[in-house]
PDB file of C-alpha atoms in Angstrom:
ATOM      1  CA  MET A  59       0.000   0.000   0.000  1.00 95.00           C
ATOM      2  CA  ILE A  60       1.327   3.460  -0.916  1.00 98.00           C
ATOM      3  CA  ILE A  61       1.231   6.097   1.832  1.00 98.00           C
ATOM      4  CA  GLN A  62       2.544   9.609   2.455  1.00 98.00           C
ATOM      5  CA  ARG A  63       4.753  10.376   5.421  1.00 98.00           C
ATOM      6  CA  VAL A  64       6.778  13.203   6.953  1.00 98.00           C
ATOM      7  CA  VAL A  65      10.429  12.495   7.754  1.00 98.00           C
ATOM      8  CA  LEU A  66      13.193  14.532   9.397  1.00 98.00           C
ATOM      9  CA  ASN A  67      15.249  15.880   6.489  1.00 98.00           C
ATOM     10  CA  SER A  68      17.909  17.840   8.419  1.00 98.00           C
ATOM     11  CA  ARG A  69      18.616  19.182  11.897  1.00 97.00           C
ATOM     12  CA  PRO A  70      18.414  22.932  12.654  1.00 95.00           C
ATOM     13  CA  GLY A  71      21.366  22.732  15.043  1.00 92.00           C
ATOM     14  CA  LYS A  72      21.171  23.196  18.808  1.00 86.00           C
ATOM     15  CA  ASN A  73      21.030  26.983  18.526  1.00 88.00           C
ATOM     16  CA  GLY A  74      19.151  27.152  15.219  1.00 91.00           C
ATOM     17  CA  VAL A  75      15.593  28.133  14.369  1.00 93.00           C
ATOM     18  CA  PRO A  76      13.641  25.303  12.659  1.00 96.00           C
ATOM     19  CA  VAL A  77      12.685  25.840   9.015  1.00 97.00           C
ATOM     20  CA  PRO A  78      10.278  23.918   6.744  1.00 97.00           C
ATOM     21  CA  GLU A  79      13.248  22.385   4.909  1.00 98.00           C
ATOM     22  CA  ASN A  80      14.113  20.433   8.079  1.00 98.00           C
ATOM     23  CA  PHE A  81      11.216  18.143   7.090  1.00 98.00           C
ATOM     24  CA  ARG A  82      10.402  16.225   3.923  1.00 98.00           C
ATOM     25  CA  LEU A  83       7.102  14.857   2.659  1.00 98.00           C
ATOM     26  CA  GLU A  84       7.587  11.603   0.776  1.00 98.00           C
ATOM     27  CA  GLN A  85       5.786   8.570  -0.553  1.00 98.00           C
ATOM     28  CA  SER A  86       6.426   5.202   1.027  1.00 97.00           C
ATOM     29  CA  THR A  87       4.821   1.774   1.240  1.00 97.00           C
ATOM     30  CA  ILE A  88       3.470  -0.402   4.022  1.00 97.00           C
ATOM     31  CA  ALA A  89       2.524  -4.070   3.999  1.00 96.00           C
ATOM     32  CA  ASP A  90      -0.837  -5.031   2.511  1.00 95.00           C
ATOM     33  CA  THR A  91      -1.487  -7.555   5.270  1.00 95.00           C
ATOM     34  CA  VAL A  92      -1.830  -7.151   9.029  1.00 97.00           C
ATOM     35  CA  GLN A  93      -0.080  -9.651  11.322  1.00 97.00           C
ATOM     36  CA  ALA A  94      -1.447 -11.134  14.561  1.00 98.00           C
ATOM     37  CA  GLY A  95      -1.594  -8.492  17.316  1.00 98.00           C
ATOM     38  CA  GLN A  96      -1.495  -5.611  14.833  1.00 98.00           C
ATOM     39  CA  VAL A  97      -4.020  -3.107  13.505  1.00 98.00           C
ATOM     40  CA  ARG A  98      -4.040  -0.915  10.406  1.00 98.00           C
ATOM     41  CA  VAL A  99      -5.060   2.644  11.229  1.00 98.00           C
ATOM     42  CA  LYS A 100      -5.880   5.704   9.179  1.00 98.00           C
ATOM     43  CA  THR A 101      -4.469   8.905  10.679  1.00 98.00           C
ATOM     44  CA  LEU A 102      -7.030  11.585  11.561  1.00 98.00           C
ATOM     45  CA  TYR A 103      -5.181  14.034  13.832  1.00 98.00           C
ATOM     46  CA  LEU A 104      -1.568  14.763  14.788  1.00 98.00           C
ATOM     47  CA  SER A 105      -0.410  17.045  17.596  1.00 95.00           C
ATOM     48  CA  VAL A 106       2.557  19.326  16.858  1.00 94.00           C
ATOM     49  CA  ASP A 107       3.993  20.565  20.146  1.00 89.00           C
ATOM     50  CA  PRO A 108       6.820  22.809  21.419  1.00 85.00           C
ATOM     51  CA  TYR A 109       8.697  19.917  23.104  1.00 86.00           C
ATOM     52  CA  MET A 110       9.309  18.467  19.630  1.00 93.00           C
ATOM     53  CA  ARG A 111      11.965  21.146  19.028  1.00 92.00           C
ATOM     54  CA  CYS A 112      14.206  19.126  21.374  1.00 89.00           C
ATOM     55  CA  ARG A 113      13.593  15.976  19.293  1.00 95.00           C
ATOM     56  CA  MET A 114      15.047  17.717  16.233  1.00 96.00           C
ATOM     57  CA  ASN A 115      18.478  17.728  17.928  1.00 94.00           C
ATOM     58  CA  GLU A 116      20.877  14.790  17.900  1.00 93.00           C
ATOM     59  CA  HIS A 117      20.426  14.604  21.669  1.00 90.00           C
ATOM     60  CA  THR A 118      17.171  15.811  23.265  1.00 86.00           C
ATOM     61  CA  GLY A 119      18.732  16.783  26.588  1.00 80.00           C
ATOM     62  CA  SER A 120      16.315  14.550  28.512  1.00 79.00           C
ATOM     63  CA  ASP A 121      16.209  10.847  29.228  1.00 79.00           C
ATOM     64  CA  TYR A 122      12.470  10.426  28.505  1.00 82.00           C
ATOM     65  CA  LEU A 123      12.505  11.909  24.967  1.00 86.00           C
ATOM     66  CA  GLN A 124      14.100  10.136  22.018  1.00 93.00           C
ATOM     67  CA  PRO A 125      15.525  12.208  19.148  1.00 95.00           C
ATOM     68  CA  TRP A 126      13.991  11.896  15.698  1.00 98.00           C
ATOM     69  CA  GLN A 127      16.374  10.169  13.278  1.00 98.00           C
ATOM     70  CA  LEU A 128      17.325  11.649   9.898  1.00 98.00           C
ATOM     71  CA  SER A 129      15.250  10.304   6.989  1.00 97.00           C
ATOM     72  CA  GLU A 130      13.016   8.450   9.477  1.00 97.00           C
ATOM     73  CA  VAL A 131       9.332   9.197  10.011  1.00 98.00           C
ATOM     74  CA  ALA A 132       8.536  11.738  12.742  1.00 98.00           C
ATOM     75  CA  ASP A 133       6.113  10.773  15.508  1.00 98.00           C
ATOM     76  CA  GLY A 134       4.151  12.200  18.421  1.00 96.00           C
ATOM     77  CA  GLY A 135       0.632  12.337  19.797  1.00 96.00           C
ATOM     78  CA  GLY A 136      -1.892  11.121  17.228  1.00 98.00           C
ATOM     79  CA  ILE A 137      -5.426   9.852  16.717  1.00 98.00           C
ATOM     80  CA  GLY A 138      -6.771   7.523  14.059  1.00 98.00           C
ATOM     81  CA  VAL A 139      -9.479   5.054  13.154  1.00 98.00           C
ATOM     82  CA  VAL A 140      -8.971   1.286  12.901  1.00 98.00           C
ATOM     83  CA  GLU A 141      -9.378   0.018   9.316  1.00 98.00           C
ATOM     84  CA  GLU A 142      -8.396  -3.599   9.972  1.00 98.00           C
ATOM     85  CA  SER A 143      -7.636  -5.431  13.211  1.00 98.00           C
ATOM     86  CA  LYS A 144      -5.938  -8.650  14.268  1.00 98.00           C
ATOM     87  CA  TYR A 145      -5.792  -7.509  17.893  1.00 98.00           C
ATOM     88  CA  ASP A 146      -8.573  -8.889  20.111  1.00 97.00           C
ATOM     89  CA  SER A 147      -9.382  -5.668  22.000  1.00 97.00           C
ATOM     90  CA  LEU A 148      -9.821  -3.467  18.915  1.00 98.00           C
ATOM     91  CA  SER A 149     -12.290  -3.637  16.034  1.00 98.00           C
ATOM     92  CA  LYS A 150     -12.712  -1.923  12.701  1.00 98.00           C
ATOM     93  CA  GLY A 151     -14.154   1.571  13.253  1.00 98.00           C
ATOM     94  CA  ASP A 152     -12.669   2.054  16.736  1.00 98.00           C
ATOM     95  CA  PHE A 153     -10.971   5.397  17.406  1.00 98.00           C
ATOM     96  CA  VAL A 154      -7.528   5.024  18.975  1.00 98.00           C
ATOM     97  CA  THR A 155      -4.648   7.185  20.163  1.00 97.00           C
ATOM     98  CA  SER A 156      -0.942   6.881  20.937  1.00 96.00           C
ATOM     99  CA  PHE A 157       1.843   9.196  22.126  1.00 92.00           C
ATOM    100  CA  THR A 158       4.171   7.696  19.470  1.00 95.00           C
ATOM    101  CA  TRP A 159       1.926   7.979  16.417  1.00 98.00           C
ATOM    102  CA  PRO A 160       3.889   8.078  13.128  1.00 98.00           C
ATOM    103  CA  TRP A 161       3.374  11.107  10.894  1.00 98.00           C
ATOM    104  CA  GLN A 162       1.970   9.136   7.974  1.00 98.00           C
ATOM    105  CA  THR A 163      -1.426   8.771   6.337  1.00 98.00           C
ATOM    106  CA  VAL A 164      -1.891   5.064   7.154  1.00 98.00           C
ATOM    107  CA  ALA A 165       0.127   2.878   9.543  1.00 98.00           C
ATOM    108  CA  ILE A 166       0.298  -0.682  10.843  1.00 98.00           C
ATOM    109  CA  LEU A 167       0.749  -0.536  14.615  1.00 98.00           C
ATOM    110  CA  ASP A 168       1.003  -2.902  17.577  1.00 98.00           C
ATOM    111  CA  GLY A 169      -2.522  -3.007  19.036  1.00 98.00           C
ATOM    112  CA  SER A 170      -1.253  -3.216  22.617  1.00 97.00           C
ATOM    113  CA  LEU A 171       0.341   0.246  22.282  1.00 96.00           C
ATOM    114  CA  LEU A 172      -2.957   1.920  21.375  1.00 98.00           C
ATOM    115  CA  GLN A 173      -5.584   3.362  23.674  1.00 95.00           C
ATOM    116  CA  LYS A 174      -9.246   3.150  22.660  1.00 97.00           C
ATOM    117  CA  LEU A 175     -11.145   6.446  22.774  1.00 97.00           C
ATOM    118  CA  VAL A 176     -14.757   7.187  23.717  1.00 95.00           C
ATOM    119  CA  PRO A 177     -15.860  10.160  21.534  1.00 96.00           C
ATOM    120  CA  GLN A 178     -18.927  10.851  23.711  1.00 95.00           C
ATOM    121  CA  LEU A 179     -16.641  11.970  26.555  1.00 95.00           C
ATOM    122  CA  VAL A 180     -15.669  15.048  24.513  1.00 95.00           C
ATOM    123  CA  ASN A 181     -18.992  15.640  22.772  1.00 93.00           C
ATOM    124  CA  GLY A 182     -17.627  13.959  19.652  1.00 95.00           C
ATOM    125  CA  ARG A 183     -14.695  16.382  19.277  1.00 96.00           C
ATOM    126  CA  LEU A 184     -12.013  13.710  18.814  1.00 97.00           C
ATOM    127  CA  SER A 185      -9.126  16.168  18.514  1.00 96.00           C
ATOM    128  CA  TYR A 186      -9.736  17.192  22.148  1.00 97.00           C
ATOM    129  CA  PHE A 187      -8.053  13.912  23.154  1.00 96.00           C
ATOM    130  CA  LEU A 188      -4.784  15.454  21.889  1.00 96.00           C
ATOM    131  CA  GLY A 189      -5.490  18.740  23.679  1.00 94.00           C
ATOM    132  CA  ALA A 190      -7.871  19.588  26.498  1.00 96.00           C
ATOM    133  CA  ALA A 191      -8.637  15.923  27.320  1.00 96.00           C
ATOM    134  CA  GLY A 192      -5.168  14.649  26.438  1.00 93.00           C
ATOM    135  CA  ILE A 193      -1.578  15.188  27.533  1.00 91.00           C
ATOM    136  CA  THR A 194      -2.015  18.980  27.238  1.00 93.00           C
ATOM    137  CA  GLY A 195      -4.988  19.075  29.581  1.00 96.00           C
ATOM    138  CA  LEU A 196      -3.285  16.645  31.954  1.00 95.00           C
ATOM    139  CA  THR A 197      -0.218  18.895  32.040  1.00 94.00           C
ATOM    140  CA  ALA A 198      -2.371  21.892  32.938  1.00 96.00           C
ATOM    141  CA  LEU A 199      -4.505  20.095  35.546  1.00 97.00           C
ATOM    142  CA  LEU A 200      -1.756  18.081  37.238  1.00 96.00           C
ATOM    143  CA  GLY A 201       0.625  21.037  37.083  1.00 95.00           C
ATOM    144  CA  VAL A 202      -1.846  23.207  38.985  1.00 96.00           C
ATOM    145  CA  ARG A 203      -2.705  20.427  41.453  1.00 96.00           C
ATOM    146  CA  GLU A 204       0.764  19.000  42.082  1.00 95.00           C
ATOM    147  CA  LYS A 205       2.947  22.126  41.962  1.00 96.00           C
ATOM    148  CA  GLY A 206       0.601  25.112  42.316  1.00 96.00           C
ATOM    149  CA  HIS A 207      -0.606  24.543  45.891  1.00 96.00           C
ATOM    150  CA  VAL A 208      -3.895  26.220  45.040  1.00 96.00           C
ATOM    151  CA  ALA A 209      -6.359  26.317  47.940  1.00 93.00           C
ATOM    152  CA  ALA A 210      -9.986  27.402  47.585  1.00 92.00           C
ATOM    153  CA  GLY A 211     -10.731  30.495  49.669  1.00 92.00           C
ATOM    154  CA  ALA A 212      -7.057  31.468  50.029  1.00 94.00           C
ATOM    155  CA  ASN A 213      -7.495  34.543  47.794  1.00 96.00           C
ATOM    156  CA  GLN A 214      -4.594  33.531  45.502  1.00 98.00           C
ATOM    157  CA  THR A 215      -3.552  35.292  42.311  1.00 98.00           C
ATOM    158  CA  MET A 216      -2.290  33.182  39.409  1.00 98.00           C
ATOM    159  CA  VAL A 217      -0.303  34.451  36.424  1.00 98.00           C
ATOM    160  CA  VAL A 218       0.052  32.335  33.275  1.00 98.00           C
ATOM    161  CA  SER A 219       2.650  33.002  30.559  1.00 97.00           C
ATOM    162  CA  GLY A 220       2.045  31.640  27.077  1.00 95.00           C
ATOM    163  CA  ALA A 221      -1.529  32.003  28.257  1.00 97.00           C
ATOM    164  CA  ALA A 222      -3.236  31.722  24.859  1.00 96.00           C
ATOM    165  CA  GLY A 223      -1.468  28.475  24.018  1.00 93.00           C
ATOM    166  CA  ALA A 224      -3.003  25.005  24.228  1.00 93.00           C
ATOM    167  CA  CYS A 225      -1.720  24.436  27.758  1.00 94.00           C
ATOM    168  CA  GLY A 226      -1.771  27.985  29.122  1.00 96.00           C
ATOM    169  CA  SER A 227      -5.366  28.694  28.151  1.00 97.00           C
ATOM    170  CA  LEU A 228      -6.449  25.583  30.060  1.00 98.00           C
ATOM    171  CA  ALA A 229      -4.150  26.226  33.029  1.00 97.00           C
ATOM    172  CA  GLY A 230      -5.681  29.620  33.737  1.00 98.00           C
ATOM    173  CA  GLN A 231      -9.225  28.249  33.617  1.00 98.00           C
ATOM    174  CA  ILE A 232      -8.241  25.295  35.822  1.00 98.00           C
ATOM    175  CA  GLY A 233      -6.575  27.651  38.284  1.00 97.00           C
ATOM    176  CA  ARG A 234      -9.909  29.417  38.625  1.00 97.00           C
ATOM    177  CA  LEU A 235     -11.848  26.119  38.917  1.00 97.00           C
ATOM    178  CA  GLU A 236      -9.454  24.922  41.621  1.00 96.00           C
ATOM    179  CA  GLY A 237      -9.920  28.076  43.680  1.00 96.00           C
ATOM    180  CA  CYS A 238      -7.750  30.994  42.523  1.00 97.00           C
ATOM    181  CA  SER A 239      -9.588  34.290  43.018  1.00 97.00           C
ATOM    182  CA  ARG A 240      -7.657  36.132  40.308  1.00 98.00           C
ATOM    183  CA  VAL A 241      -6.118  34.867  37.035  1.00 98.00           C
ATOM    184  CA  VAL A 242      -3.984  37.019  34.740  1.00 98.00           C
ATOM    185  CA  GLY A 243      -2.594  35.870  31.388  1.00 98.00           C
ATOM    186  CA  ILE A 244       0.380  37.037  29.332  1.00 98.00           C
ATOM    187  CA  ALA A 245       0.183  36.618  25.541  1.00 97.00           C
ATOM    188  CA  GLY A 246       1.614  38.130  22.357  1.00 96.00           C
ATOM    189  CA  THR A 247      -1.289  39.804  20.520  1.00 97.00           C
ATOM    190  CA  ASP A 248      -4.293  41.954  21.387  1.00 98.00           C
ATOM    191  CA  GLU A 249      -6.550  39.316  19.821  1.00 98.00           C
ATOM    192  CA  LYS A 250      -5.195  36.597  22.106  1.00 98.00           C
ATOM    193  CA  CYS A 251      -5.573  38.833  25.145  1.00 98.00           C
ATOM    194  CA  SER A 252      -9.169  39.589  24.171  1.00 98.00           C
ATOM    195  CA  ILE A 253      -9.971  35.863  23.820  1.00 98.00           C
ATOM    196  CA  LEU A 254      -8.470  35.124  27.238  1.00 98.00           C
ATOM    197  CA  VAL A 255     -10.639  37.708  28.980  1.00 98.00           C
ATOM    198  CA  GLN A 256     -13.866  37.462  26.965  1.00 97.00           C
ATOM    199  CA  GLU A 257     -13.989  33.704  26.265  1.00 96.00           C
ATOM    200  CA  MET A 258     -11.717  31.977  28.769  1.00 96.00           C
ATOM    201  CA  GLY A 259     -12.688  33.948  31.871  1.00 96.00           C
ATOM    202  CA  PHE A 260      -9.280  35.456  32.743  1.00 98.00           C
ATOM    203  CA  ASP A 261      -9.563  38.636  34.844  1.00 98.00           C
ATOM    204  CA  ALA A 262      -6.983  40.424  32.713  1.00 98.00           C
ATOM    205  CA  ALA A 263      -4.419  39.767  30.007  1.00 98.00           C
ATOM    206  CA  ILE A 264      -1.167  41.523  29.141  1.00 98.00           C
ATOM    207  CA  ASN A 265       0.242  41.841  25.613  1.00 98.00           C
ATOM    208  CA  TYR A 266       3.956  41.520  26.366  1.00 97.00           C
ATOM    209  CA  LYS A 267       4.849  43.070  23.010  1.00 96.00           C
ATOM    210  CA  LYS A 268       3.144  46.326  24.012  1.00 95.00           C
ATOM    211  CA  GLY A 269       3.811  48.562  26.973  1.00 86.00           C
ATOM    212  CA  ASP A 270       5.503  47.890  30.306  1.00 95.00           C
ATOM    213  CA  VAL A 271       4.844  44.306  31.486  1.00 96.00           C
ATOM    214  CA  ALA A 272       6.101  44.934  35.030  1.00 97.00           C
ATOM    215  CA  LYS A 273       3.877  47.999  35.407  1.00 98.00           C
ATOM    216  CA  GLN A 274       0.802  46.152  34.077  1.00 98.00           C
ATOM    217  CA  LEU A 275       1.483  43.208  36.377  1.00 98.00           C
ATOM    218  CA  ARG A 276       1.531  45.563  39.378  1.00 98.00           C
ATOM    219  CA  GLU A 277      -1.775  47.017  38.177  1.00 98.00           C
ATOM    220  CA  PHE A 278      -3.522  43.664  37.594  1.00 98.00           C
ATOM    221  CA  CYS A 279      -1.955  41.838  40.578  1.00 98.00           C
ATOM    222  CA  PRO A 280      -1.990  44.481  43.334  1.00 97.00           C
ATOM    223  CA  GLY A 281      -1.507  41.835  46.024  1.00 97.00           C
ATOM    224  CA  GLY A 282       1.446  40.225  44.226  1.00 98.00           C
ATOM    225  CA  VAL A 283       1.590  36.806  42.531  1.00 98.00           C
ATOM    226  CA  ASP A 284       0.990  33.567  44.460  1.00 98.00           C
ATOM    227  CA  VAL A 285       1.080  31.003  41.630  1.00 98.00           C
ATOM    228  CA  TYR A 286       2.948  31.339  38.319  1.00 98.00           C
ATOM    229  CA  PHE A 287       2.263  28.820  35.541  1.00 97.00           C
ATOM    230  CA  ASP A 288       5.450  29.249  33.501  1.00 96.00           C
ATOM    231  CA  ASN A 289       5.388  28.189  29.856  1.00 93.00           C
ATOM    232  CA  VAL A 290       8.030  30.528  28.449  1.00 92.00           C
ATOM    233  CA  GLY A 291      10.982  31.306  30.722  1.00 92.00           C
ATOM    234  CA  GLY A 292      13.352  34.148  29.833  1.00 92.00           C
ATOM    235  CA  ASP A 293      12.667  37.849  30.434  1.00 94.00           C
ATOM    236  CA  ILE A 294       8.908  37.424  30.916  1.00 95.00           C
ATOM    237  CA  SER A 295       9.423  34.930  33.716  1.00 96.00           C
ATOM    238  CA  ASP A 296      12.090  37.093  35.360  1.00 97.00           C
ATOM    239  CA  THR A 297       9.579  39.951  35.423  1.00 97.00           C
ATOM    240  CA  VAL A 298       6.842  37.799  36.984  1.00 98.00           C
ATOM    241  CA  ILE A 299       9.144  36.194  39.567  1.00 98.00           C
ATOM    242  CA  SER A 300      10.243  39.646  40.763  1.00 98.00           C
ATOM    243  CA  GLN A 301       6.605  40.308  41.765  1.00 98.00           C
ATOM    244  CA  MET A 302       5.921  36.964  43.449  1.00 98.00           C
ATOM    245  CA  ASN A 303       4.978  36.738  47.126  1.00 98.00           C
ATOM    246  CA  GLN A 304       6.685  35.010  50.030  1.00 98.00           C
ATOM    247  CA  ASN A 305       6.184  31.191  49.914  1.00 98.00           C
ATOM    248  CA  SER A 306       4.670  31.331  46.417  1.00 98.00           C
ATOM    249  CA  HIS A 307       4.942  28.673  43.721  1.00 98.00           C
ATOM    250  CA  ILE A 308       6.187  28.423  40.125  1.00 97.00           C
ATOM    251  CA  ILE A 309       4.700  25.620  38.030  1.00 96.00           C
ATOM    252  CA  LEU A 310       7.607  24.937  35.693  1.00 92.00           C
ATOM    253  CA  CYS A 311       5.742  23.634  32.650  1.00 87.00           C
ATOM    254  CA  GLY A 312       7.857  24.872  29.728  1.00 82.00           C
ATOM    255  CA  GLN A 313      10.551  27.330  28.703  1.00 81.00           C
ATOM    256  CA  ILE A 314       9.616  27.952  25.090  1.00 71.00           C
ATOM    257  CA  SER A 315      11.756  31.088  24.748  1.00 67.00           C
ATOM    258  CA  GLN A 316      14.851  28.948  25.386  1.00 70.00           C
ATOM    259  CA  TYR A 317      14.209  25.950  23.101  1.00 65.00           C
ATOM    260  CA  ASN A 318      16.351  27.212  20.210  1.00 65.00           C
ATOM    261  CA  LYS A 319      19.315  27.696  22.562  1.00 67.00           C
ATOM    262  CA  ASP A 320      21.789  25.165  23.908  1.00 70.00           C
ATOM    263  CA  VAL A 321      21.048  25.587  27.628  1.00 63.00           C
ATOM    264  CA  PRO A 322      20.293  23.071  30.389  1.00 65.00           C
ATOM    265  CA  TYR A 323      16.683  22.429  31.435  1.00 68.00           C
ATOM    266  CA  PRO A 324      15.386  24.094  33.455  1.00 77.00           C
ATOM    267  CA  PRO A 325      17.497  27.085  32.408  1.00 81.00           C
ATOM    268  CA  PRO A 326      19.244  28.799  35.332  1.00 86.00           C
ATOM    269  CA  LEU A 327      17.779  32.098  36.514  1.00 93.00           C
ATOM    270  CA  PRO A 328      19.825  35.326  36.387  1.00 94.00           C
ATOM    271  CA  PRO A 329      21.613  35.911  39.738  1.00 96.00           C
ATOM    272  CA  ASP A 330      19.327  38.761  40.866  1.00 97.00           C
ATOM    273  CA  ILE A 331      16.173  36.734  40.110  1.00 97.00           C
ATOM    274  CA  GLU A 332      17.608  33.607  41.753  1.00 96.00           C
ATOM    275  CA  LYS A 333      18.286  35.739  44.852  1.00 98.00           C
ATOM    276  CA  ILE A 334      14.612  36.816  44.932  1.00 97.00           C
ATOM    277  CA  GLN A 335      13.500  33.207  44.516  1.00 97.00           C
ATOM    278  CA  LYS A 336      15.608  32.030  47.463  1.00 97.00           C
ATOM    279  CA  GLU A 337      14.853  34.977  49.763  1.00 98.00           C
ATOM    280  CA  ARG A 338      11.095  34.634  49.232  1.00 98.00           C
ATOM    281  CA  ASN A 339      11.148  30.815  49.397  1.00 98.00           C
ATOM    282  CA  ILE A 340       9.527  30.467  45.970  1.00 98.00           C
ATOM    283  CA  THR A 341       9.310  26.841  44.793  1.00 96.00           C
ATOM    284  CA  ARG A 342      10.552  26.167  41.247  1.00 94.00           C
ATOM    285  CA  GLU A 343      10.664  22.422  40.695  1.00 86.00           C
ATOM    286  CA  ARG A 344      10.783  20.651  37.370  1.00 82.00           C
ATOM    287  CA  PHE A 345       7.331  19.353  36.463  1.00 83.00           C
ATOM    288  CA  LEU A 346       6.915  16.332  34.195  1.00 85.00           C
ATOM    289  CA  VAL A 347       3.370  15.076  33.619  1.00 85.00           C
ATOM    290  CA  LEU A 348       4.638  11.563  32.783  1.00 83.00           C
ATOM    291  CA  ASN A 349       5.585  11.176  36.462  1.00 89.00           C
ATOM    292  CA  TYR A 350       1.890  11.302  37.427  1.00 92.00           C
ATOM    293  CA  MET A 351       0.408   8.686  35.107  1.00 88.00           C
ATOM    294  CA  ASP A 352      -1.209   6.926  38.077  1.00 94.00           C
ATOM    295  CA  LYS A 353      -3.582   9.920  38.169  1.00 94.00           C
ATOM    296  CA  GLN A 354      -4.197   9.978  34.411  1.00 91.00           C
ATOM    297  CA  GLU A 355      -7.555   8.198  34.240  1.00 91.00           C
ATOM    298  CA  ALA A 356      -9.270  10.191  36.989  1.00 95.00           C
ATOM    299  CA  SER A 357      -7.789  13.440  35.674  1.00 96.00           C
ATOM    300  CA  VAL A 358      -8.957  12.836  32.090  1.00 94.00           C
ATOM    301  CA  LEU A 359     -12.474  12.120  33.374  1.00 95.00           C
ATOM    302  CA  GLN A 360     -12.384  15.385  35.352  1.00 97.00           C
ATOM    303  CA  LEU A 361     -11.294  17.313  32.238  1.00 97.00           C
ATOM    304  CA  CYS A 362     -14.036  15.678  30.143  1.00 97.00           C
ATOM    305  CA  GLN A 363     -16.649  16.525  32.777  1.00 97.00           C
ATOM    306  CA  TRP A 364     -15.604  20.194  32.774  1.00 97.00           C
ATOM    307  CA  ILE A 365     -15.725  20.245  28.953  1.00 96.00           C
ATOM    308  CA  GLN A 366     -19.222  18.713  28.908  1.00 95.00           C
ATOM    309  CA  GLU A 367     -20.417  21.174  31.546  1.00 95.00           C
ATOM    310  CA  GLY A 368     -19.002  24.129  29.594  1.00 94.00           C
ATOM    311  CA  LYS A 369     -16.684  25.035  32.481  1.00 96.00           C
ATOM    312  CA  LEU A 370     -13.569  24.485  30.362  1.00 96.00           C
ATOM    313  CA  LYS A 371     -13.570  26.493  27.136  1.00 96.00           C
ATOM    314  CA  VAL A 372     -11.563  24.963  24.291  1.00 94.00           C
ATOM    315  CA  ARG A 373     -10.533  26.465  20.952  1.00 88.00           C
TER     316      ARG A 373
END
């Protein structure tokens, strides 16, 4: 059978910016027959995520992420429909997902590595299983619960950077659902900021490309910052940390501003910001959602419930 697939064509270099030419679309073939224990799936959705920048390097810098190999098919979170099955637990027409889904139109996969999906849980919006009800939603929910120390009635203020992104937009809403009294987002366009406030229920949003971020933070967070959901790192995070309260918490989710640079993860803070962190006893621990997979099932059901109830807005 002839298929199309996306392979890694070249590496951008540790300090390089990725370009389209780093990838190549090509025709390939797969077997016409499915072996025992396998299923043939048609790809419906693929998730393209910031962490994949690390996989474009020869070494990812982390022990849980494998680098993509040159001229080999790329992979990541994906969803598809079973076309043929020789695996007892899956039948033709089932929707399935995997975190190592190959970027190709049709694939033959080991049935035991696939998870069956229930479309009704997300009102039929299958792609949500790669976002709000998938690893992205889990990262937001478990990040807030495990590292945010949010307590209902404690009058806490949360700030989210990269707030209009897949994870950030959920994290802010979840912060509110878990008990934060004030949620402020930081994003890069007026349109994004408007969506955060008018659709996602944020109290305020700051366009970091316009005006004085530190001044706006003081205006929107008059009592300081208690919880910071950090997706970006760099100057934005330094600015937020400088306004954080005693015994506050950083949820270290991502450092997108640093991914095209050859720096350790998490990147070290500048000396003056590190001094603030230590003096104010601000927690800043690496957060990896894969360490909390024992809570996955219950957490996904919670996310689906919020989606069905309209409490979690998804774009």
